[in-house]
């Protein structure tokens, strides 16, 4: 059974940093690309970053380029999102995601709030 469990969210001041983690289980983690999405109330979920199965390729949404870094540790079955220079508009629930064929898997999400 595929499970994705996010952690690391919280309240941070503008300009601060957080590192999100997503622990994966129930599948061969090293074989799949992973993604981070985020969602705010009333808006559609948006892609933040993607990392290939080996970690050799990463892609970012324009609104986080230069501030966020996605990485993974295939030995620990975990994907990370390092978020620096956080802005109030980064406030959202952040979700870990992977796709296997036509099946889309999501974690429960972790709340990130950027506020002074």
PDB file of C-alpha atoms in Angstrom, residues 42-90:
ATOM      1  CA  UNK A  42     -10.123  28.482  -3.230  1.00  0.00           C
ATOM      2  CA  UNK A  43      -7.264  27.805  -5.604  1.00  0.00           C
ATOM      3  CA  UNK A  44      -6.209  24.779  -7.584  1.00  0.00           C
ATOM      4  CA  UNK A  45      -3.298  22.688  -6.450  1.00  0.00           C
ATOM      5  CA  UNK A  46      -0.120  23.881  -8.187  1.00  0.00           C
ATOM      6  CA  UNK A  47       3.120  22.110  -8.965  1.00  0.00           C
ATOM      7  CA  UNK A  48       6.079  23.461  -7.012  1.00  0.00           C
ATOM      8  CA  UNK A  49       8.951  21.135  -7.896  1.00  0.00           C
ATOM      9  CA  UNK A  50       9.755  17.767  -9.425  1.00  0.00           C
ATOM     10  CA  UNK A  51      12.718  15.420  -9.063  1.00  0.00           C
ATOM     11  CA  UNK A  52      13.594  12.423 -11.219  1.00  0.00           C
ATOM     12  CA  UNK A  53      13.947   8.928  -9.815  1.00  0.00           C
ATOM     13  CA  UNK A  54      17.726   9.207  -9.506  1.00  0.00           C
ATOM     14  CA  UNK A  55      17.688  12.826  -8.390  1.00  0.00           C
ATOM     15  CA  UNK A  56      19.675  13.848 -11.434  1.00  0.00           C
ATOM     16  CA  UNK A  57      16.987  16.114 -12.872  1.00  0.00           C
ATOM     17  CA  UNK A  58      14.992  18.739 -11.038  1.00  0.00           C
ATOM     18  CA  UNK A  59      12.386  21.205 -12.231  1.00  0.00           C
ATOM     19  CA  UNK A  60      10.817  24.178 -10.473  1.00  0.00           C
ATOM     20  CA  UNK A  61       7.890  26.483 -10.872  1.00  0.00           C
ATOM     21  CA  UNK A  62       8.993  29.980 -11.758  1.00  0.00           C
ATOM     22  CA  UNK A  63       7.611  31.356  -8.501  1.00  0.00           C
ATOM     23  CA  UNK A  64      10.076  29.289  -6.405  1.00  0.00           C
ATOM     24  CA  UNK A  65      13.160  29.198  -8.632  1.00  0.00           C
ATOM     25  CA  UNK A  66      16.254  30.249  -6.753  1.00  0.00           C
ATOM     26  CA  UNK A  67      14.519  29.907  -3.367  1.00  0.00           C
ATOM     27  CA  UNK A  68      13.414  26.272  -3.081  1.00  0.00           C
ATOM     28  CA  UNK A  69      15.444  23.100  -3.585  1.00  0.00           C
ATOM     29  CA  UNK A  70      14.011  19.625  -4.044  1.00  0.00           C
ATOM     30  CA  UNK A  71      16.173  16.620  -3.189  1.00  0.00           C
ATOM     31  CA  UNK A  72      15.811  12.958  -2.325  1.00  0.00           C
ATOM     32  CA  UNK A  73      17.540  10.224  -0.384  1.00  0.00           C
ATOM     33  CA  UNK A  74      16.725   6.908  -2.004  1.00  0.00           C
ATOM     34  CA  UNK A  75      18.330   5.012   0.870  1.00  0.00           C
ATOM     35  CA  UNK A  76      15.832   6.609   3.251  1.00  0.00           C
ATOM     36  CA  UNK A  77      12.845   6.624   0.851  1.00  0.00           C
ATOM     37  CA  UNK A  78      12.444  10.322   1.509  1.00  0.00           C
ATOM     38  CA  UNK A  79      12.055  13.421  -0.629  1.00  0.00           C
ATOM     39  CA  UNK A  80      12.749  16.896   0.720  1.00  0.00           C
ATOM     40  CA  UNK A  81      11.831  20.457  -0.097  1.00  0.00           C
ATOM     41  CA  UNK A  82      14.198  23.072   1.282  1.00  0.00           C
ATOM     42  CA  UNK A  83      12.426  26.423   1.274  1.00  0.00           C
ATOM     43  CA  UNK A  84      14.445  29.593   1.762  1.00  0.00           C
ATOM     44  CA  UNK A  85      13.559  33.288   1.549  1.00  0.00           C
ATOM     45  CA  UNK A  86       9.969  32.453   2.286  1.00  0.00           C
ATOM     46  CA  UNK A  87       7.268  34.964   1.389  1.00  0.00           C
ATOM     47  CA  UNK A  88       3.724  35.362   2.722  1.00  0.00           C
ATOM     48  CA  UNK A  89       2.431  34.157  -0.645  1.00  0.00           C
ATOM     49  CA  UNK A  90       4.165  30.815  -0.025  1.00  0.00           C
TER      50      UNK A  90
END
